[in-house]
Amino acid sequence: MPFHEDDLDEAETTHFRSLTAAEAEGDERAVEAALRPKSLDEVVGQVRVRDQLGLVLEAARRRGRAPDHVLLSGPPGLGKTTLAMIIASEMTAPLRLTSGPAITHAGDLAAILSGMNEGDVLFVDEIHRMSRPAEEMLYMAMEDFRVDVIIGKGPGATAIPLEIPPFTLVGATTRAGLLPGPLRDRFGFTAHLEYYEPHELDLIVQRSAALLDVEVHDDGTAEIASRSRGTPRIANRLLRRVRDFAQVRADGIVTLPVARAALDLYEVDDLGLDRLDRAVLDVLCRRFGGGPVGVSTLAVAVGEERETVEEVAEPFLVRNGFLARTPRGRVATPAAWQHLGLAVPPAPAPLETDGTLFEE
Ligand SMILES: Nc1ncnc2c1ncn2[C@@H]1O[C@H](COP(=O)(O)OP(=O)(O)OP(=O)(O)O)[C@@H](O)[C@H]1O
Ligand SMILES: [Mg+2]
């Protein structure tokens, strides 16, 4: 069964696509492949993960054994697939790629596992989306390097044990919380990827610019980095759009004014908020007085689907302290009012007090 990186994520479709969505767009993976760091040394940021992983791999190399199974978790676009590929290349081992949604039956997994050789690295992207029976087969494969393949159905079914050469499983997930405990426990090493600091994203943009042969100024790349929401995928995407702008409307060089003009044109503001993010905050503050208001109402007001508001816009707004999710609905924080250039309304009087009234 051939596996291609392009096959991954096929099941995932969202209606709304913005420049600052952290998920990869359909044709983006090919471009990304060219920009991926190929070794641990080339990886920018994630210092702790890099150190720890380097140690795990070095120790395995010295023992001449396949490294422990590795779980990579973290939000989209931070480098999980990149690290999985690096693990294989650092071990000079072949990499097999598949994904949770692609493994619908235990038999799919058995077919993959039976084709593995000693030391191979098996990358299962979105591992939290694997089917239950496949998951249980994987437990056994990870621990005992053996699976039971069930032949036939009903009373006549027989289990045929199948030995699997020692391999390394690398699982990636954006939702570590959804992984069943037994699966999580079978990984010898778990790395949680964090959002990147602006100076790290700056280095990533500079590196990508060099690979894409784009001339950049330091303040130009810093500007792109600061609007990239802590996410390398977004940084690389913004760089490509700014490059377009530089080539068509300027002399091809990414300077600070060029970066600013381009990102303003694409409606990515100085904190990385895009049109939808700002529309959500705008409606919340101007039309609903800062909330609380239900997410469905917000979605109707901005003319988007509820899921889009909830999954595309809100996580970033919450993470950056612009919006709070409360049991009574969404509430704008003072930072939201300030970002829109509006006066922060006085805090409402507390609904319940201990009987004493304070007045200022
Ligand atoms: N530490 C890094 N240094 C340099 N570039 C990076 C780094 N991490 C990620 N990138 C770049 O960001 C892009 C996205 O990374 P990657 O595909 O590995 O993310 P991911 O975590 O697998 O995302 P998803 O959850 O959507 O699968 C890649 O093109 C890669 O070049
Ligand atoms: Mg990935």
Short mmCIF file of C-alpha atoms and ligand atoms in Angstrom, two decimals:
data_model
loop_
_atom_site.label_atom_id
_atom_site.label_comp_id
_atom_site.label_asym_id
_atom_site.label_seq_id
_atom_site.Cartn_x
_atom_site.Cartn_y
_atom_site.Cartn_z
CA MET A 1 0.00 0.00 0.00
CA PRO A 2 1.70 3.24 -1.02
CA PHE A 3 1.42 6.17 1.32
CA HIS A 4 1.80 9.78 0.43
CA GLU A 5 1.83 12.78 2.64
CA ASP A 6 -0.76 14.30 0.28
CA ASP A 7 -3.23 11.61 1.29
CA LEU A 8 -3.26 12.75 4.86
CA ASP A 9 -6.07 14.89 6.14
CA GLU A 10 -8.23 14.16 3.14
CA ALA A 11 -11.21 13.69 5.39
CA GLU A 12 -10.82 17.16 6.78
CA THR A 13 -12.74 19.86 4.95
CA THR A 14 -13.75 23.21 6.31
CA HIS A 15 -15.72 25.75 4.36
CA PHE A 16 -13.84 28.76 5.52
CA ARG A 17 -10.22 29.24 4.54
CA SER A 18 -8.26 32.16 5.74
CA LEU A 19 -4.64 33.15 5.43
CA THR A 20 -4.22 32.67 9.13
CA ALA A 21 -5.85 29.24 9.47
CA ALA A 22 -3.35 26.96 11.16
CA GLU A 23 -4.43 23.92 9.15
CA ALA A 24 -2.73 23.20 5.85
CA GLU A 25 -4.64 23.97 2.68
CA GLY A 26 -4.97 21.36 -0.04
CA ASP A 27 -2.05 22.33 -2.24
CA GLU A 28 0.04 23.67 0.59
CA ARG A 29 1.68 20.40 1.54
CA ALA A 30 3.84 20.29 -1.57
CA VAL A 31 5.24 23.74 -0.82
CA GLU A 32 5.69 22.82 2.81
CA ALA A 33 7.70 19.76 1.95
CA ALA A 34 10.35 22.02 0.44
CA LEU A 35 10.54 24.13 3.58
CA ARG A 36 10.66 21.38 6.17
CA PRO A 37 13.84 21.13 8.22
CA LYS A 38 15.49 17.81 7.38
CA SER A 39 17.48 17.24 10.56
CA LEU A 40 17.16 18.09 14.25
CA ASP A 41 19.89 20.70 13.84
CA GLU A 42 17.79 22.57 11.32
CA VAL A 43 14.74 22.71 13.58
CA VAL A 44 14.18 26.20 14.94
CA GLY A 45 12.82 26.61 18.47
CA GLN A 46 11.19 23.82 20.53
CA VAL A 47 14.52 23.64 22.33
CA ARG A 48 13.46 21.22 25.03
CA VAL A 49 11.70 18.81 22.68
CA ARG A 50 14.71 18.90 20.36
CA ASP A 51 17.13 18.15 23.19
CA GLN A 52 15.06 15.34 24.64
CA LEU A 53 14.33 13.78 21.28
CA GLY A 54 17.99 14.06 20.28
CA LEU A 55 18.91 12.11 23.37
CA VAL A 56 16.32 9.39 22.77
CA LEU A 57 17.55 8.92 19.21
CA GLU A 58 21.24 9.01 20.09
CA ALA A 59 20.76 6.41 22.82
CA ALA A 60 18.87 4.14 20.44
CA ARG A 61 21.61 4.53 17.83
CA ARG A 62 24.26 3.54 20.35
CA ARG A 63 22.29 0.49 21.40
CA GLY A 64 21.67 -0.37 17.77
CA ARG A 65 17.96 -0.65 18.47
CA ALA A 66 14.81 1.03 17.22
CA PRO A 67 13.98 4.01 19.44
CA ASP A 68 10.98 3.98 21.77
CA HIS A 69 7.60 4.94 20.35
CA VAL A 70 7.18 8.71 20.19
CA LEU A 71 3.99 10.73 20.58
CA LEU A 72 3.96 14.26 19.18
CA SER A 73 1.11 16.44 20.32
CA GLY A 74 0.24 20.06 19.77
CA PRO A 75 -1.84 22.46 17.68
CA PRO A 76 -1.73 22.36 13.86
CA GLY A 77 1.24 23.74 11.97
CA LEU A 78 3.84 23.58 14.76
CA GLY A 79 6.00 20.81 13.32
CA LYS A 80 4.64 17.36 14.22
CA THR A 81 4.91 15.91 10.73
CA THR A 82 8.27 17.61 10.33
CA LEU A 83 9.61 15.96 13.48
CA ALA A 84 8.24 12.56 12.48
CA MET A 85 10.17 12.76 9.23
CA ILE A 86 13.27 13.90 11.05
CA ILE A 87 13.07 10.94 13.43
CA ALA A 88 13.19 8.58 10.46
CA SER A 89 15.98 10.44 8.71
CA GLU A 90 18.08 10.77 11.88
CA MET A 91 17.76 7.01 12.32
CA THR A 92 18.36 6.53 8.58
CA ALA A 93 15.24 4.40 8.66
CA PRO A 94 12.48 4.14 6.07
CA LEU A 95 9.33 6.06 6.97
CA ARG A 96 5.84 4.70 6.40
CA LEU A 97 3.07 7.27 6.50
CA THR A 98 -0.56 6.77 7.33
CA SER A 99 -3.25 8.45 9.38
CA GLY A 100 -5.91 7.54 11.91
CA PRO A 101 -8.87 8.16 9.59
CA ALA A 102 -7.24 5.97 6.92
CA ILE A 103 -7.22 3.00 9.29
CA THR A 104 -10.88 2.11 9.48
CA HIS A 105 -10.44 -1.63 10.10
CA ALA A 106 -7.98 -3.58 12.17
CA GLY A 107 -7.13 -5.35 8.90
CA ASP A 108 -5.82 -2.08 7.43
CA LEU A 109 -3.38 -1.82 10.27
CA ALA A 110 -2.41 -5.48 10.07
CA ALA A 111 -1.59 -5.00 6.40
CA ILE A 112 0.66 -2.07 7.17
CA LEU A 113 2.37 -3.76 10.11
CA SER A 114 3.01 -7.00 8.25
CA GLY A 115 4.92 -5.07 5.60
CA MET A 116 7.32 -3.46 8.06
CA ASN A 117 10.98 -4.25 8.44
CA GLU A 118 13.11 -4.02 11.55
CA GLY A 119 13.80 -0.41 12.51
CA ASP A 120 11.17 1.10 10.21
CA VAL A 121 9.39 4.19 11.45
CA LEU A 122 5.62 4.15 11.18
CA PHE A 123 4.04 7.58 11.30
CA VAL A 124 0.37 7.65 12.20
CA ASP A 125 -0.95 11.17 11.85
CA GLU A 126 -4.14 12.12 13.70
CA ILE A 127 -3.75 8.99 15.74
CA HIS A 128 -6.73 9.95 17.92
CA ARG A 129 -9.02 9.25 14.98
CA MET A 130 -8.20 5.57 14.59
CA SER A 131 -10.99 3.03 14.92
CA ARG A 132 -11.35 1.15 18.20
CA PRO A 133 -10.42 -2.33 16.90
CA ALA A 134 -7.37 -0.94 15.13
CA GLU A 135 -6.39 0.86 18.29
CA GLU A 136 -6.50 -2.35 20.27
CA MET A 137 -4.40 -4.11 17.69
CA LEU A 138 -1.92 -1.27 17.90
CA TYR A 139 -1.58 -1.66 21.70
CA MET A 140 -0.36 -5.18 21.20
CA ALA A 141 1.92 -4.31 18.30
CA MET A 142 3.54 -1.50 20.27
CA GLU A 143 4.15 -3.57 23.35
CA ASP A 144 4.82 -7.10 22.15
CA PHE A 145 5.63 -6.55 18.46
CA ARG A 146 2.97 -9.06 17.64
CA VAL A 147 -0.66 -8.91 16.55
CA ASP A 148 -3.48 -11.42 16.27
CA VAL A 149 -5.03 -11.40 12.84
CA ILE A 150 -8.58 -12.69 12.97
CA ILE A 151 -9.53 -14.83 10.02
CA GLY A 152 -13.21 -15.54 9.39
CA LYS A 153 -16.26 -14.55 11.37
CA GLY A 154 -18.37 -15.91 14.20
CA PRO A 155 -17.62 -19.23 15.96
CA GLY A 156 -15.35 -20.39 13.17
CA ALA A 157 -13.05 -17.37 13.42
CA THR A 158 -9.46 -18.07 14.27
CA ALA A 159 -6.74 -15.77 15.50
CA ILE A 160 -3.44 -16.12 13.72
CA PRO A 161 -0.54 -14.60 15.61
CA LEU A 162 1.75 -12.48 13.51
CA GLU A 163 5.23 -11.44 14.61
CA ILE A 164 6.26 -7.90 13.72
CA PRO A 165 9.89 -6.82 13.62
CA PRO A 166 10.72 -4.14 16.20
CA PHE A 167 9.66 -0.80 14.76
CA THR A 168 9.15 2.71 16.04
CA LEU A 169 5.69 4.18 16.08
CA VAL A 170 5.49 7.93 15.81
CA GLY A 171 2.00 9.18 16.53
CA ALA A 172 0.85 12.75 16.00
CA THR A 173 -2.24 14.35 17.44
CA THR A 174 -3.73 17.78 17.81
CA ARG A 175 -5.99 16.39 20.53
CA ALA A 176 -3.88 14.49 23.05
CA GLY A 177 -6.81 14.59 25.46
CA LEU A 178 -8.80 12.32 23.15
CA LEU A 179 -6.20 9.56 23.22
CA PRO A 180 -7.22 6.62 25.38
CA GLY A 181 -4.95 6.15 28.41
CA PRO A 182 -3.68 2.70 27.39
CA LEU A 183 -2.51 4.08 24.05
CA ARG A 184 -0.86 7.14 25.58
CA ASP A 185 0.94 4.96 28.13
CA ARG A 186 2.57 2.85 25.46
CA PHE A 187 4.62 5.73 24.10
CA GLY A 188 8.08 5.84 25.65
CA PHE A 189 8.46 9.52 24.87
CA THR A 190 5.84 12.22 24.53
CA ALA A 191 6.65 15.63 23.16
CA HIS A 192 4.23 18.47 23.44
CA LEU A 193 4.90 21.24 20.94
CA GLU A 194 4.33 24.81 22.06
CA TYR A 195 3.57 27.93 20.07
CA TYR A 196 6.72 29.71 18.87
CA GLU A 197 8.13 32.99 20.08
CA PRO A 198 8.30 35.86 17.56
CA HIS A 199 12.12 35.71 17.38
CA GLU A 200 11.93 32.00 16.55
CA LEU A 201 9.34 32.63 13.84
CA ASP A 202 11.60 35.34 12.53
CA LEU A 203 14.40 32.80 12.10
CA ILE A 204 11.98 30.42 10.38
CA VAL A 205 10.87 33.15 7.95
CA GLN A 206 14.49 34.02 7.21
CA ARG A 207 15.33 30.39 6.61
CA SER A 208 12.32 29.91 4.31
CA ALA A 209 13.11 33.12 2.44
CA ALA A 210 16.60 31.81 1.74
CA LEU A 211 15.18 28.51 0.48
CA LEU A 212 12.63 30.31 -1.72
CA ASP A 213 15.30 32.70 -2.92
CA VAL A 214 13.48 35.79 -1.70
CA GLU A 215 15.48 38.81 -0.65
CA VAL A 216 14.36 40.04 2.77
CA HIS A 217 15.23 42.75 5.25
CA ASP A 218 15.39 41.96 8.97
CA ASP A 219 12.52 44.26 9.86
CA GLY A 220 10.45 42.75 7.04
CA THR A 221 10.78 39.21 8.35
CA ALA A 222 10.20 40.40 11.92
CA GLU A 223 6.94 41.97 10.80
CA ILE A 224 5.77 38.72 9.19
CA ALA A 225 6.81 36.78 12.29
CA SER A 226 4.87 39.03 14.64
CA ARG A 227 1.64 38.48 12.69
CA SER A 228 2.00 34.69 12.43
CA ARG A 229 0.15 33.59 15.56
CA GLY A 230 3.08 31.61 16.94
CA THR A 231 2.74 29.12 14.08
CA PRO A 232 5.46 28.28 11.50
CA ARG A 233 2.92 27.16 8.90
CA ILE A 234 1.25 30.58 9.03
CA ALA A 235 4.62 32.34 8.98
CA ASN A 236 5.61 30.48 5.81
CA ARG A 237 2.25 31.17 4.21
CA LEU A 238 2.40 34.89 4.99
CA LEU A 239 5.92 35.00 3.61
CA ARG A 240 4.70 33.56 0.30
CA ARG A 241 1.90 36.14 0.07
CA VAL A 242 4.25 38.98 0.96
CA ARG A 243 6.67 37.73 -1.67
CA ASP A 244 3.88 37.91 -4.29
CA PHE A 245 3.19 41.47 -3.27
CA ALA A 246 6.86 42.39 -3.31
CA GLN A 247 7.29 40.98 -6.80
CA VAL A 248 4.20 42.58 -8.30
CA ARG A 249 3.95 45.89 -6.49
CA ALA A 250 7.55 46.53 -5.44
CA ASP A 251 11.05 45.55 -6.47
CA GLY A 252 10.85 42.00 -5.07
CA ILE A 253 12.54 42.81 -1.79
CA VAL A 254 10.63 42.15 1.44
CA THR A 255 11.22 45.33 3.39
CA LEU A 256 9.22 46.54 6.38
CA PRO A 257 6.93 48.83 4.34
CA VAL A 258 6.38 46.07 1.78
CA ALA A 259 5.53 43.50 4.49
CA ARG A 260 3.16 45.95 6.17
CA ALA A 261 1.42 46.96 2.96
CA ALA A 262 1.03 43.33 1.87
CA LEU A 263 -0.34 42.10 5.18
CA ASP A 264 -2.70 45.05 5.40
CA LEU A 265 -3.93 44.21 1.93
CA TYR A 266 -4.55 40.61 3.00
CA GLU A 267 -6.31 41.91 6.12
CA VAL A 268 -3.95 40.31 8.61
CA ASP A 269 -3.53 42.88 11.34
CA ASP A 270 -0.52 43.60 13.52
CA LEU A 271 -1.43 40.92 16.06
CA GLY A 272 -2.25 38.35 13.39
CA LEU A 273 -6.03 38.72 13.57
CA ASP A 274 -7.76 38.30 10.24
CA ARG A 275 -11.04 39.64 8.91
CA LEU A 276 -13.17 36.98 10.62
CA ASP A 277 -11.44 37.38 13.98
CA ARG A 278 -12.03 41.10 13.90
CA ALA A 279 -15.62 40.68 12.72
CA VAL A 280 -16.34 38.41 15.69
CA LEU A 281 -14.87 40.91 18.14
CA ASP A 282 -16.56 43.80 16.41
CA VAL A 283 -20.02 42.24 16.56
CA LEU A 284 -19.46 41.11 20.13
CA CYS A 285 -18.45 44.58 21.32
CA ARG A 286 -20.49 46.93 19.15
CA ARG A 287 -23.68 45.00 18.71
CA PHE A 288 -23.87 42.96 21.90
CA GLY A 289 -22.20 45.32 24.31
CA GLY A 290 -19.37 42.88 24.97
CA GLY A 291 -21.61 39.89 25.73
CA PRO A 292 -22.34 37.43 27.10
CA VAL A 293 -23.80 36.18 23.84
CA GLY A 294 -24.24 32.65 22.50
CA VAL A 295 -21.87 31.41 19.82
CA SER A 296 -24.70 30.63 17.39
CA THR A 297 -25.90 34.22 17.60
CA LEU A 298 -22.36 35.45 17.02
CA ALA A 299 -22.03 33.17 14.00
CA VAL A 300 -25.26 34.44 12.43
CA ALA A 301 -24.19 38.01 13.07
CA VAL A 302 -20.88 37.56 11.22
CA GLY A 303 -22.48 35.43 8.49
CA GLU A 304 -20.43 32.30 9.15
CA GLU A 305 -21.18 28.80 10.31
CA ARG A 306 -21.10 28.18 14.00
CA GLU A 307 -18.27 25.62 13.61
CA THR A 308 -16.17 28.15 11.75
CA VAL A 309 -16.49 30.70 14.51
CA GLU A 310 -15.91 28.08 17.17
CA GLU A 311 -13.01 26.23 15.58
CA VAL A 312 -11.30 28.77 13.35
CA ALA A 313 -11.69 32.13 15.06
CA GLU A 314 -12.25 31.47 18.73
CA PRO A 315 -9.21 29.41 19.75
CA PHE A 316 -6.83 32.19 18.80
CA LEU A 317 -9.03 34.90 20.32
CA VAL A 318 -9.28 32.95 23.57
CA ARG A 319 -5.57 32.13 23.64
CA ASN A 320 -4.74 35.78 23.23
CA GLY A 321 -7.15 36.95 25.86
CA PHE A 322 -9.60 38.78 23.58
CA LEU A 323 -12.57 36.59 24.25
CA ALA A 324 -13.73 34.41 27.12
CA ARG A 325 -16.01 31.40 26.87
CA THR A 326 -18.36 31.46 29.85
CA PRO A 327 -21.36 29.28 30.69
CA ARG A 328 -23.62 32.20 29.76
CA GLY A 329 -21.94 32.89 26.43
CA ARG A 330 -19.00 34.64 24.85
CA VAL A 331 -17.65 37.73 26.54
CA ALA A 332 -15.24 40.35 25.19
CA THR A 333 -12.27 41.18 27.41
CA PRO A 334 -10.92 44.71 27.85
CA ALA A 335 -8.13 43.77 25.40
CA ALA A 336 -10.76 43.19 22.72
CA TRP A 337 -12.25 46.66 23.14
CA GLN A 338 -8.79 48.18 23.11
CA HIS A 339 -7.75 46.29 20.00
CA LEU A 340 -10.78 47.65 18.16
CA GLY A 341 -9.88 51.13 19.34
CA LEU A 342 -13.00 51.36 21.51
CA ALA A 343 -13.31 52.63 25.07
CA VAL A 344 -13.43 49.76 27.57
CA PRO A 345 -16.86 49.87 29.24
CA PRO A 346 -16.90 49.95 33.04
CA ALA A 347 -17.05 46.49 34.59
CA PRO A 348 -20.63 45.48 35.39
CA ALA A 349 -21.62 45.42 39.05
CA PRO A 350 -21.18 41.95 40.53
CA LEU A 351 -24.45 40.02 40.45
CA GLU A 352 -23.98 38.49 43.86
CA THR A 353 -22.33 40.14 46.81
CA ASP A 354 -21.91 39.17 50.39
CA GLY A 355 -24.45 41.82 51.30
CA THR A 356 -22.08 44.73 51.43
CA LEU A 357 -22.38 47.21 48.61
CA PHE A 358 -19.32 49.01 47.41
CA GLU A 359 -19.57 52.19 45.50
CA GLU A 360 -16.80 54.16 43.93
N1 LIG B 1 10.66 24.09 14.16
C1 LIG B 1 10.48 24.43 12.88
N2 LIG B 1 11.45 25.04 12.20
C2 LIG B 1 11.27 25.40 10.92
N3 LIG B 1 10.14 25.19 10.22
C3 LIG B 1 9.14 24.57 10.84
C4 LIG B 1 9.25 24.15 12.19
N4 LIG B 1 8.11 23.56 12.55
C5 LIG B 1 7.31 23.60 11.48
N5 LIG B 1 7.92 24.20 10.44
C6 LIG B 1 7.33 24.45 9.12
O1 LIG B 1 5.92 24.59 9.26
C7 LIG B 1 5.22 23.80 8.32
C8 LIG B 1 4.18 23.00 9.04
O2 LIG B 1 4.80 22.04 9.87
P1 LIG B 1 4.18 20.56 10.05
O3 LIG B 1 3.52 20.13 8.79
O4 LIG B 1 5.24 19.70 10.58
O5 LIG B 1 3.07 20.84 11.15
P2 LIG B 1 2.11 19.79 11.88
O6 LIG B 1 2.29 20.00 13.35
O7 LIG B 1 2.34 18.42 11.36
O8 LIG B 1 0.66 20.31 11.46
P3 LIG B 1 -0.72 19.46 11.34
O9 LIG B 1 -1.23 19.31 12.74
O10 LIG B 1 -1.62 20.34 10.53
O11 LIG B 1 -0.40 18.18 10.68
C9 LIG B 1 6.27 22.97 7.59
O12 LIG B 1 6.33 23.39 6.26
C10 LIG B 1 7.59 23.27 8.21
O13 LIG B 1 8.48 23.69 7.22
MG MG B 2 1.11 17.19 10.24
#
